């Protein structure tokens, strides 16, 4: 009986810790993509994007030039530091939050009311053994506990790198692994590709087949797409941005906009300032150019009720600083770039 009491106390503590992790993990702000990963990176969809190999100081993007319909940023880089937003990832999904809560609630119920609600090993009537549901929950606890603390550790590293502080070296213990030929399908194409590395410019891969390609014009183009997509997200509409998205991203945003309308919510995005636009990967496959870009930006990000205007989530006074990978693609040689996917740091794409 003593061992059984110790076991129940340990699992009860773990369940409470799990619920706390879920609550904290789901507290990320929304913005375009809901702070998660979506879309496709072609054959690299199953690998996390590589961090840029070195700071891009050749042509920093000016924060004083916001995209169409966006208000001007009002904060400097030396303003009080706010935490880097980690993004929501899997646990932003209402289904996953409900499932997690249901599992943890079921475990608490079984502990408080005698354990009759879960399966026990065959022939055991005392309920003293470890049931199948317990095994699942213990595994879930371990996974989400690890994910929560790993994300917090990455935040500290990214914040130090963002502000040029004395934190961990981005190329040190917390450096992102280089995704060289990480595709499960083998090489991306018969052409060269670039992913990380200490030397070279990833956009050189595109320039080899397009002599007219201009890096500065490309950065301006993708920054404009970034601002316009954020405006479309706030308006819950594809009007004016549909031609900037792949079909997969169009379908994704349609679903998100419909969900926001049904909930009666509007995600306000204000004072957007892009601090850095850093190409990190470039490759060609299936007749298309792909470029993954790391955006470093800050903005006011909060959710309001579309009838009352009351704030439901987020903060309308303190800006959120974040980093996201956006992947753009086009037909080789064509001028028009489209948004193909959004990734959080250290997260692969989520297929839709």
mmCIF file of C-alpha atoms in Angstrom:
data_model
loop_
_atom_site.group_PDB
_atom_site.id
_atom_site.type_symbol
_atom_site.label_atom_id
_atom_site.label_comp_id
_atom_site.label_asym_id
_atom_site.label_seq_id
_atom_site.Cartn_x
_atom_site.Cartn_y
_atom_site.Cartn_z
ATOM 1 C CA UNK A 1 0.000 0.000 0.000
ATOM 2 C CA UNK A 2 2.876 2.346 0.797
ATOM 3 C CA UNK A 3 4.422 1.826 -2.654
ATOM 4 C CA UNK A 4 1.040 2.418 -4.271
ATOM 5 C CA UNK A 5 0.638 5.711 -2.390
ATOM 6 C CA UNK A 6 4.114 6.860 -3.430
ATOM 7 C CA UNK A 7 3.393 5.940 -7.059
ATOM 8 C CA UNK A 8 0.095 7.847 -7.073
ATOM 9 C CA UNK A 9 1.715 10.906 -5.497
ATOM 10 C CA UNK A 10 4.480 10.910 -8.111
ATOM 11 C CA UNK A 11 2.052 10.600 -11.020
ATOM 12 C CA UNK A 12 -0.220 13.273 -9.519
ATOM 13 C CA UNK A 13 2.735 15.664 -9.303
ATOM 14 C CA UNK A 14 3.682 14.864 -12.886
ATOM 15 C CA UNK A 15 0.134 15.493 -14.103
ATOM 16 C CA UNK A 16 0.056 18.915 -12.447
ATOM 17 C CA UNK A 17 3.462 19.745 -13.979
ATOM 18 C CA UNK A 18 2.167 18.618 -17.380
ATOM 19 C CA UNK A 19 -0.875 20.900 -17.155
ATOM 20 C CA UNK A 20 1.374 23.836 -16.223
ATOM 21 C CA UNK A 21 3.620 23.146 -19.226
ATOM 22 C CA UNK A 22 0.597 23.009 -21.548
ATOM 23 C CA UNK A 23 -0.752 26.278 -20.172
ATOM 24 C CA UNK A 24 2.567 28.076 -20.594
ATOM 25 C CA UNK A 25 3.244 26.529 -23.999
ATOM 26 C CA UNK A 26 -0.120 27.726 -25.353
ATOM 27 C CA UNK A 27 0.465 31.317 -24.222
ATOM 28 C CA UNK A 28 2.366 32.365 -27.348
ATOM 29 C CA UNK A 29 0.953 35.209 -29.398
ATOM 30 C CA UNK A 30 -0.701 34.645 -32.740
ATOM 31 C CA UNK A 31 0.495 36.705 -35.776
ATOM 32 C CA UNK A 32 0.439 35.190 -39.281
ATOM 33 C CA UNK A 33 0.761 31.450 -38.857
ATOM 34 C CA UNK A 34 -0.308 31.583 -35.183
ATOM 35 C CA UNK A 35 3.297 31.386 -34.093
ATOM 36 C CA UNK A 36 3.536 27.834 -35.420
ATOM 37 C CA UNK A 37 4.847 26.127 -38.541
ATOM 38 C CA UNK A 38 2.823 25.644 -41.718
ATOM 39 C CA UNK A 39 3.152 25.097 -45.448
ATOM 40 C CA UNK A 40 5.912 23.295 -47.316
ATOM 41 C CA UNK A 41 9.649 23.559 -48.001
ATOM 42 C CA UNK A 42 9.566 21.008 -50.786
ATOM 43 C CA UNK A 43 11.729 17.992 -50.038
ATOM 44 C CA UNK A 44 13.124 19.802 -46.977
ATOM 45 C CA UNK A 45 9.759 19.972 -45.226
ATOM 46 C CA UNK A 46 10.803 17.286 -42.765
ATOM 47 C CA UNK A 47 13.966 19.091 -41.613
ATOM 48 C CA UNK A 48 14.287 22.277 -39.587
ATOM 49 C CA UNK A 49 15.701 25.306 -41.439
ATOM 50 C CA UNK A 50 19.360 26.130 -40.836
ATOM 51 C CA UNK A 51 20.312 29.284 -38.988
ATOM 52 C CA UNK A 52 22.209 31.862 -41.079
ATOM 53 C CA UNK A 53 25.936 31.162 -40.948
ATOM 54 C CA UNK A 54 26.953 34.723 -40.090
ATOM 55 C CA UNK A 55 25.342 38.083 -39.289
ATOM 56 C CA UNK A 56 24.042 39.823 -42.397
ATOM 57 C CA UNK A 57 25.587 43.278 -42.048
ATOM 58 C CA UNK A 58 25.985 44.136 -45.720
ATOM 59 C CA UNK A 59 22.536 45.679 -46.050
ATOM 60 C CA UNK A 60 20.416 45.823 -42.919
ATOM 61 C CA UNK A 61 16.749 46.394 -43.614
ATOM 62 C CA UNK A 62 15.503 49.735 -42.365
ATOM 63 C CA UNK A 63 12.807 49.538 -39.687
ATOM 64 C CA UNK A 64 11.487 52.900 -40.845
ATOM 65 C CA UNK A 65 9.935 51.480 -44.010
ATOM 66 C CA UNK A 66 6.884 49.440 -43.018
ATOM 67 C CA UNK A 67 4.781 47.633 -45.587
ATOM 68 C CA UNK A 68 1.437 48.805 -46.975
ATOM 69 C CA UNK A 69 -1.141 49.656 -44.344
ATOM 70 C CA UNK A 70 1.228 49.242 -41.390
ATOM 71 C CA UNK A 71 1.990 51.929 -38.825
ATOM 72 C CA UNK A 72 5.581 53.030 -38.275
ATOM 73 C CA UNK A 73 7.609 51.348 -35.534
ATOM 74 C CA UNK A 74 8.138 53.526 -32.468
ATOM 75 C CA UNK A 75 10.821 51.621 -30.566
ATOM 76 C CA UNK A 76 14.583 51.427 -30.941
ATOM 77 C CA UNK A 77 16.746 48.369 -30.537
ATOM 78 C CA UNK A 78 18.057 49.794 -27.265
ATOM 79 C CA UNK A 79 14.563 49.910 -25.736
ATOM 80 C CA UNK A 80 13.779 47.584 -22.793
ATOM 81 C CA UNK A 81 14.176 44.027 -23.880
ATOM 82 C CA UNK A 82 11.197 41.721 -24.110
ATOM 83 C CA UNK A 83 11.431 37.943 -24.377
ATOM 84 C CA UNK A 84 11.741 36.426 -27.829
ATOM 85 C CA UNK A 85 8.439 34.811 -28.679
ATOM 86 C CA UNK A 86 8.901 31.068 -28.987
ATOM 87 C CA UNK A 87 5.828 30.424 -31.103
ATOM 88 C CA UNK A 88 3.067 27.987 -30.358
ATOM 89 C CA UNK A 89 3.874 24.977 -32.519
ATOM 90 C CA UNK A 90 1.816 21.854 -31.911
ATOM 91 C CA UNK A 91 0.300 22.993 -28.634
ATOM 92 C CA UNK A 92 -1.348 26.028 -30.272
ATOM 93 C CA UNK A 93 -3.842 23.553 -31.701
ATOM 94 C CA UNK A 94 -7.141 23.559 -29.729
ATOM 95 C CA UNK A 95 -7.445 19.817 -30.407
ATOM 96 C CA UNK A 96 -4.063 19.087 -28.840
ATOM 97 C CA UNK A 97 -4.811 21.324 -25.857
ATOM 98 C CA UNK A 98 -8.139 19.566 -25.332
ATOM 99 C CA UNK A 99 -6.551 16.141 -25.701
ATOM 100 C CA UNK A 100 -3.810 17.024 -23.231
ATOM 101 C CA UNK A 101 -6.313 18.368 -20.735
ATOM 102 C CA UNK A 102 -8.538 15.317 -21.141
ATOM 103 C CA UNK A 103 -5.694 12.879 -20.592
ATOM 104 C CA UNK A 104 -4.423 14.715 -17.538
ATOM 105 C CA UNK A 105 -7.961 15.026 -16.183
ATOM 106 C CA UNK A 106 -8.546 11.314 -16.677
ATOM 107 C CA UNK A 107 -5.394 10.504 -14.741
ATOM 108 C CA UNK A 108 -6.356 12.805 -11.878
ATOM 109 C CA UNK A 109 -9.800 11.210 -11.770
ATOM 110 C CA UNK A 110 -8.365 7.711 -11.661
ATOM 111 C CA UNK A 111 -6.090 8.680 -8.778
ATOM 112 C CA UNK A 112 -8.817 10.391 -6.785
ATOM 113 C CA UNK A 113 -11.573 7.816 -7.345
ATOM 114 C CA UNK A 114 -9.813 4.501 -7.146
ATOM 115 C CA UNK A 115 -8.309 3.980 -10.586
ATOM 116 C CA UNK A 116 -11.331 2.171 -12.064
ATOM 117 C CA UNK A 117 -11.319 4.342 -15.133
ATOM 118 C CA UNK A 118 -8.184 2.918 -16.755
ATOM 119 C CA UNK A 119 -7.102 -0.437 -17.954
ATOM 120 C CA UNK A 120 -5.077 -2.635 -15.620
ATOM 121 C CA UNK A 121 -3.093 -5.737 -16.445
ATOM 122 C CA UNK A 122 -5.176 -8.853 -16.995
ATOM 123 C CA UNK A 123 -6.124 -10.583 -13.746
ATOM 124 C CA UNK A 124 -5.370 -7.605 -11.509
ATOM 125 C CA UNK A 125 -8.377 -6.408 -9.503
ATOM 126 C CA UNK A 126 -6.576 -4.291 -6.947
ATOM 127 C CA UNK A 127 -5.675 -1.445 -9.356
ATOM 128 C CA UNK A 128 -2.178 -1.383 -7.893
ATOM 129 C CA UNK A 129 -0.300 -1.919 -11.152
ATOM 130 C CA UNK A 130 0.636 0.526 -13.856
ATOM 131 C CA UNK A 131 -2.169 0.734 -16.415
ATOM 132 C CA UNK A 132 -1.915 1.380 -20.140
ATOM 133 C CA UNK A 133 -3.213 4.948 -19.738
ATOM 134 C CA UNK A 134 -0.567 5.600 -17.073
ATOM 135 C CA UNK A 135 2.184 4.532 -19.477
ATOM 136 C CA UNK A 136 0.868 6.879 -22.189
ATOM 137 C CA UNK A 137 0.616 9.782 -19.766
ATOM 138 C CA UNK A 138 4.075 9.237 -18.321
ATOM 139 C CA UNK A 139 5.516 9.263 -21.841
ATOM 140 C CA UNK A 140 3.575 12.438 -22.657
ATOM 141 C CA UNK A 141 4.820 14.072 -19.465
ATOM 142 C CA UNK A 142 8.420 13.308 -20.317
ATOM 143 C CA UNK A 143 8.059 14.573 -23.894
ATOM 144 C CA UNK A 144 6.289 17.838 -23.136
ATOM 145 C CA UNK A 145 8.476 18.501 -20.112
ATOM 146 C CA UNK A 146 11.572 18.130 -22.278
ATOM 147 C CA UNK A 147 10.033 20.265 -25.038
ATOM 148 C CA UNK A 148 9.075 23.023 -22.600
ATOM 149 C CA UNK A 149 12.493 23.328 -20.961
ATOM 150 C CA UNK A 150 14.370 22.982 -24.286
ATOM 151 C CA UNK A 151 12.295 25.824 -25.733
ATOM 152 C CA UNK A 152 13.014 28.046 -22.735
ATOM 153 C CA UNK A 153 16.737 27.359 -23.086
ATOM 154 C CA UNK A 154 16.597 28.278 -26.792
ATOM 155 C CA UNK A 155 14.812 31.536 -25.915
ATOM 156 C CA UNK A 156 17.714 32.656 -23.743
ATOM 157 C CA UNK A 157 20.205 31.827 -26.494
ATOM 158 C CA UNK A 158 18.187 33.593 -29.202
ATOM 159 C CA UNK A 159 17.608 36.687 -27.051
ATOM 160 C CA UNK A 160 21.333 37.046 -26.419
ATOM 161 C CA UNK A 161 22.106 36.645 -30.132
ATOM 162 C CA UNK A 162 19.348 39.118 -31.102
ATOM 163 C CA UNK A 163 20.732 41.910 -28.957
ATOM 164 C CA UNK A 164 24.399 41.104 -29.452
ATOM 165 C CA UNK A 165 24.743 40.309 -25.757
ATOM 166 C CA UNK A 166 27.143 38.067 -23.947
ATOM 167 C CA UNK A 167 24.908 35.015 -23.973
ATOM 168 C CA UNK A 168 25.759 31.639 -25.467
ATOM 169 C CA UNK A 169 27.623 31.731 -28.758
ATOM 170 C CA UNK A 170 25.142 31.021 -31.590
ATOM 171 C CA UNK A 171 27.728 28.691 -33.047
ATOM 172 C CA UNK A 172 28.374 27.063 -29.664
ATOM 173 C CA UNK A 173 26.426 24.696 -27.471
ATOM 174 C CA UNK A 174 23.031 25.879 -28.676
ATOM 175 C CA UNK A 175 23.840 26.249 -32.381
ATOM 176 C CA UNK A 176 21.321 24.916 -34.835
ATOM 177 C CA UNK A 177 22.458 21.801 -36.702
ATOM 178 C CA UNK A 178 23.304 22.339 -40.361
ATOM 179 C CA UNK A 179 20.817 20.599 -42.598
ATOM 180 C CA UNK A 180 23.083 19.451 -45.404
ATOM 181 C CA UNK A 181 21.148 17.257 -47.829
ATOM 182 C CA UNK A 182 18.645 16.456 -45.084
ATOM 183 C CA UNK A 183 15.901 15.555 -47.543
ATOM 184 C CA UNK A 184 14.473 12.043 -47.141
ATOM 185 C CA UNK A 185 14.388 11.931 -50.928
ATOM 186 C CA UNK A 186 18.132 12.392 -51.363
ATOM 187 C CA UNK A 187 19.635 15.395 -53.118
ATOM 188 C CA UNK A 188 17.366 18.350 -53.793
ATOM 189 C CA UNK A 189 18.215 18.415 -57.489
ATOM 190 C CA UNK A 190 21.061 18.028 -59.916
ATOM 191 C CA UNK A 191 21.901 21.678 -59.219
ATOM 192 C CA UNK A 192 23.880 23.072 -56.300
ATOM 193 C CA UNK A 193 22.232 23.952 -53.021
ATOM 194 C CA UNK A 194 23.299 25.905 -49.961
ATOM 195 C CA UNK A 195 22.382 25.213 -46.352
ATOM 196 C CA UNK A 196 24.345 26.819 -43.564
ATOM 197 C CA UNK A 197 28.100 26.615 -43.665
ATOM 198 C CA UNK A 198 30.695 29.142 -42.634
ATOM 199 C CA UNK A 199 31.393 30.680 -46.042
ATOM 200 C CA UNK A 200 29.562 31.850 -49.112
ATOM 201 C CA UNK A 201 26.235 33.455 -49.873
ATOM 202 C CA UNK A 202 23.236 31.103 -50.127
ATOM 203 C CA UNK A 203 21.683 33.264 -52.853
ATOM 204 C CA UNK A 204 24.611 32.508 -55.174
ATOM 205 C CA UNK A 205 22.761 29.276 -56.019
ATOM 206 C CA UNK A 206 19.911 31.301 -57.529
ATOM 207 C CA UNK A 207 22.248 33.695 -59.323
ATOM 208 C CA UNK A 208 23.945 30.867 -61.230
ATOM 209 C CA UNK A 209 20.793 30.189 -63.250
ATOM 210 C CA UNK A 210 19.428 33.750 -63.191
ATOM 211 C CA UNK A 211 22.139 36.327 -64.023
ATOM 212 C CA UNK A 212 19.606 39.139 -63.505
ATOM 213 C CA UNK A 213 18.892 38.080 -59.907
ATOM 214 C CA UNK A 214 19.563 40.918 -57.458
ATOM 215 C CA UNK A 215 19.934 40.151 -53.750
ATOM 216 C CA UNK A 216 18.819 43.561 -52.483
ATOM 217 C CA UNK A 217 15.730 43.555 -54.687
ATOM 218 C CA UNK A 218 14.917 40.049 -53.444
ATOM 219 C CA UNK A 219 15.147 41.150 -49.801
ATOM 220 C CA UNK A 220 12.874 44.113 -50.481
ATOM 221 C CA UNK A 221 10.393 41.822 -52.234
ATOM 222 C CA UNK A 222 10.170 39.266 -49.435
ATOM 223 C CA UNK A 223 9.959 41.979 -46.783
ATOM 224 C CA UNK A 224 7.023 43.490 -48.670
ATOM 225 C CA UNK A 225 5.361 40.057 -48.793
ATOM 226 C CA UNK A 226 5.958 39.726 -45.038
ATOM 227 C CA UNK A 227 4.140 43.001 -44.294
ATOM 228 C CA UNK A 228 1.282 42.316 -46.704
ATOM 229 C CA UNK A 229 0.659 38.828 -45.344
ATOM 230 C CA UNK A 230 0.545 40.224 -41.793
ATOM 231 C CA UNK A 231 -2.021 42.795 -42.976
ATOM 232 C CA UNK A 232 -4.105 40.055 -44.603
ATOM 233 C CA UNK A 233 -3.942 38.031 -41.374
ATOM 234 C CA UNK A 234 -5.219 41.005 -39.369
ATOM 235 C CA UNK A 235 -8.035 41.586 -41.892
ATOM 236 C CA UNK A 236 -8.895 37.855 -41.987
ATOM 237 C CA UNK A 237 -8.873 38.105 -45.775
ATOM 238 C CA UNK A 238 -6.861 36.852 -48.748
ATOM 239 C CA UNK A 239 -7.739 39.954 -50.760
ATOM 240 C CA UNK A 240 -4.563 41.448 -52.176
ATOM 241 C CA UNK A 241 -2.275 38.620 -51.032
ATOM 242 C CA UNK A 242 -3.621 35.521 -52.782
ATOM 243 C CA UNK A 243 -1.131 35.970 -55.632
ATOM 244 C CA UNK A 244 1.704 36.038 -53.065
ATOM 245 C CA UNK A 245 0.957 32.555 -51.695
ATOM 246 C CA UNK A 246 1.289 28.979 -52.893
ATOM 247 C CA UNK A 247 -1.932 26.964 -53.043
ATOM 248 C CA UNK A 248 -0.978 25.149 -49.845
ATOM 249 C CA UNK A 249 -0.624 28.423 -47.952
ATOM 250 C CA UNK A 250 -3.864 29.746 -49.471
ATOM 251 C CA UNK A 251 -5.721 26.717 -48.113
ATOM 252 C CA UNK A 252 -4.033 27.087 -44.733
ATOM 253 C CA UNK A 253 -4.922 30.773 -44.348
ATOM 254 C CA UNK A 254 -8.509 30.185 -45.498
ATOM 255 C CA UNK A 255 -8.969 27.704 -42.662
ATOM 256 C CA UNK A 256 -7.394 30.030 -40.099
ATOM 257 C CA UNK A 257 -9.467 33.036 -41.213
ATOM 258 C CA UNK A 258 -12.691 31.029 -41.024
ATOM 259 C CA UNK A 259 -11.790 29.805 -37.528
ATOM 260 C CA UNK A 260 -11.168 33.389 -36.352
ATOM 261 C CA UNK A 261 -14.475 34.575 -37.818
ATOM 262 C CA UNK A 262 -16.374 31.762 -36.124
ATOM 263 C CA UNK A 263 -14.775 32.648 -32.786
ATOM 264 C CA UNK A 264 -15.473 36.345 -33.326
ATOM 265 C CA UNK A 265 -11.802 37.246 -32.929
ATOM 266 C CA UNK A 266 -9.431 39.654 -34.681
ATOM 267 C CA UNK A 267 -5.663 39.426 -34.306
ATOM 268 C CA UNK A 268 -4.322 42.994 -34.131
ATOM 269 C CA UNK A 269 -0.755 43.445 -35.401
ATOM 270 C CA UNK A 270 0.656 46.941 -34.970
ATOM 271 C CA UNK A 271 3.980 48.797 -35.132
ATOM 272 C CA UNK A 272 5.675 46.024 -37.082
ATOM 273 C CA UNK A 273 9.419 46.562 -37.407
ATOM 274 C CA UNK A 274 11.646 44.161 -39.341
ATOM 275 C CA UNK A 275 15.158 44.240 -37.890
ATOM 276 C CA UNK A 276 16.909 41.670 -40.077
ATOM 277 C CA UNK A 277 16.222 39.748 -43.284
ATOM 278 C CA UNK A 278 18.783 36.924 -43.533
ATOM 279 C CA UNK A 279 18.716 34.269 -46.282
ATOM 280 C CA UNK A 280 19.755 30.979 -44.700
ATOM 281 C CA UNK A 281 19.125 28.332 -47.375
ATOM 282 C CA UNK A 282 18.685 28.295 -51.141
ATOM 283 C CA UNK A 283 18.172 25.352 -53.457
ATOM 284 C CA UNK A 284 16.450 24.215 -56.644
ATOM 285 C CA UNK A 285 14.229 21.207 -57.198
ATOM 286 C CA UNK A 286 11.434 20.163 -59.549
ATOM 287 C CA UNK A 287 11.949 23.249 -61.719
ATOM 288 C CA UNK A 288 11.597 25.696 -58.807
ATOM 289 C CA UNK A 289 13.841 28.049 -56.847
ATOM 290 C CA UNK A 290 13.485 27.883 -53.054
ATOM 291 C CA UNK A 291 14.911 30.381 -50.558
ATOM 292 C CA UNK A 292 14.420 30.227 -46.788
ATOM 293 C CA UNK A 293 14.788 33.570 -45.009
ATOM 294 C CA UNK A 294 15.104 34.271 -41.281
ATOM 295 C CA UNK A 295 13.082 37.334 -40.246
ATOM 296 C CA UNK A 296 13.930 39.061 -36.970
ATOM 297 C CA UNK A 297 11.146 41.474 -36.058
ATOM 298 C CA UNK A 298 9.016 42.947 -33.305
ATOM 299 C CA UNK A 299 5.398 44.063 -33.168
ATOM 300 C CA UNK A 300 2.391 44.603 -30.933
ATOM 301 C CA UNK A 301 0.438 41.348 -31.147
ATOM 302 C CA UNK A 302 -2.904 40.856 -29.414
ATOM 303 C CA UNK A 303 -6.342 39.341 -30.031
ATOM 304 C CA UNK A 304 -9.599 41.269 -29.563
ATOM 305 C CA UNK A 305 -13.306 40.440 -29.642
ATOM 306 C CA UNK A 306 -14.626 41.675 -32.993
ATOM 307 C CA UNK A 307 -17.817 43.018 -31.363
ATOM 308 C CA UNK A 308 -16.640 44.574 -28.101
ATOM 309 C CA UNK A 309 -13.018 45.287 -28.972
ATOM 310 C CA UNK A 310 -11.925 43.850 -25.636
ATOM 311 C CA UNK A 311 -8.467 42.267 -25.478
ATOM 312 C CA UNK A 312 -8.729 38.470 -25.204
ATOM 313 C CA UNK A 313 -5.068 37.515 -25.548
ATOM 314 C CA UNK A 314 -1.690 39.179 -25.871
ATOM 315 C CA UNK A 315 -0.492 42.652 -24.911
ATOM 316 C CA UNK A 316 -1.364 45.886 -26.712
ATOM 317 C CA UNK A 317 1.335 47.894 -24.915
ATOM 318 C CA UNK A 318 4.508 45.779 -24.943
ATOM 319 C CA UNK A 319 5.978 44.622 -28.267
ATOM 320 C CA UNK A 320 6.817 40.980 -28.908
ATOM 321 C CA UNK A 321 10.217 40.235 -30.436
ATOM 322 C CA UNK A 322 10.486 37.062 -32.481
ATOM 323 C CA UNK A 323 12.342 35.166 -35.187
ATOM 324 C CA UNK A 324 10.655 33.122 -37.920
ATOM 325 C CA UNK A 325 11.768 31.326 -41.056
ATOM 326 C CA UNK A 326 9.723 32.091 -44.173
ATOM 327 C CA UNK A 327 10.337 30.014 -47.300
ATOM 328 C CA UNK A 328 9.640 31.496 -50.734
ATOM 329 C CA UNK A 329 9.529 29.727 -54.083
ATOM 330 C CA UNK A 330 9.102 30.516 -57.778
ATOM 331 C CA UNK A 331 9.432 28.810 -61.119
ATOM 332 C CA UNK A 332 13.101 28.941 -62.148
ATOM 333 C CA UNK A 333 13.707 32.154 -64.084
ATOM 334 C CA UNK A 334 10.306 33.686 -63.252
ATOM 335 C CA UNK A 335 10.205 36.984 -61.308
ATOM 336 C CA UNK A 336 7.255 36.313 -58.974
ATOM 337 C CA UNK A 337 8.076 34.882 -55.536
ATOM 338 C CA UNK A 338 5.391 33.251 -53.388
ATOM 339 C CA UNK A 339 5.288 32.332 -49.714
ATOM 340 C CA UNK A 340 5.490 28.535 -49.465
ATOM 341 C CA UNK A 341 5.956 27.942 -45.746
ATOM 342 C CA UNK A 342 6.465 29.406 -42.275
ATOM 343 C CA UNK A 343 8.676 27.718 -39.688
ATOM 344 C CA UNK A 344 9.499 28.458 -36.098
ATOM 345 C CA UNK A 345 13.143 28.080 -35.128
ATOM 346 C CA UNK A 346 14.033 24.379 -34.768
ATOM 347 C CA UNK A 347 10.658 23.186 -36.118
ATOM 348 C CA UNK A 348 10.023 21.414 -39.448
ATOM 349 C CA UNK A 349 7.018 22.334 -41.566
ATOM 350 C CA UNK A 350 3.568 21.086 -40.638
ATOM 351 C CA UNK A 351 1.813 19.620 -43.659
ATOM 352 C CA UNK A 352 -1.791 20.684 -44.359
#
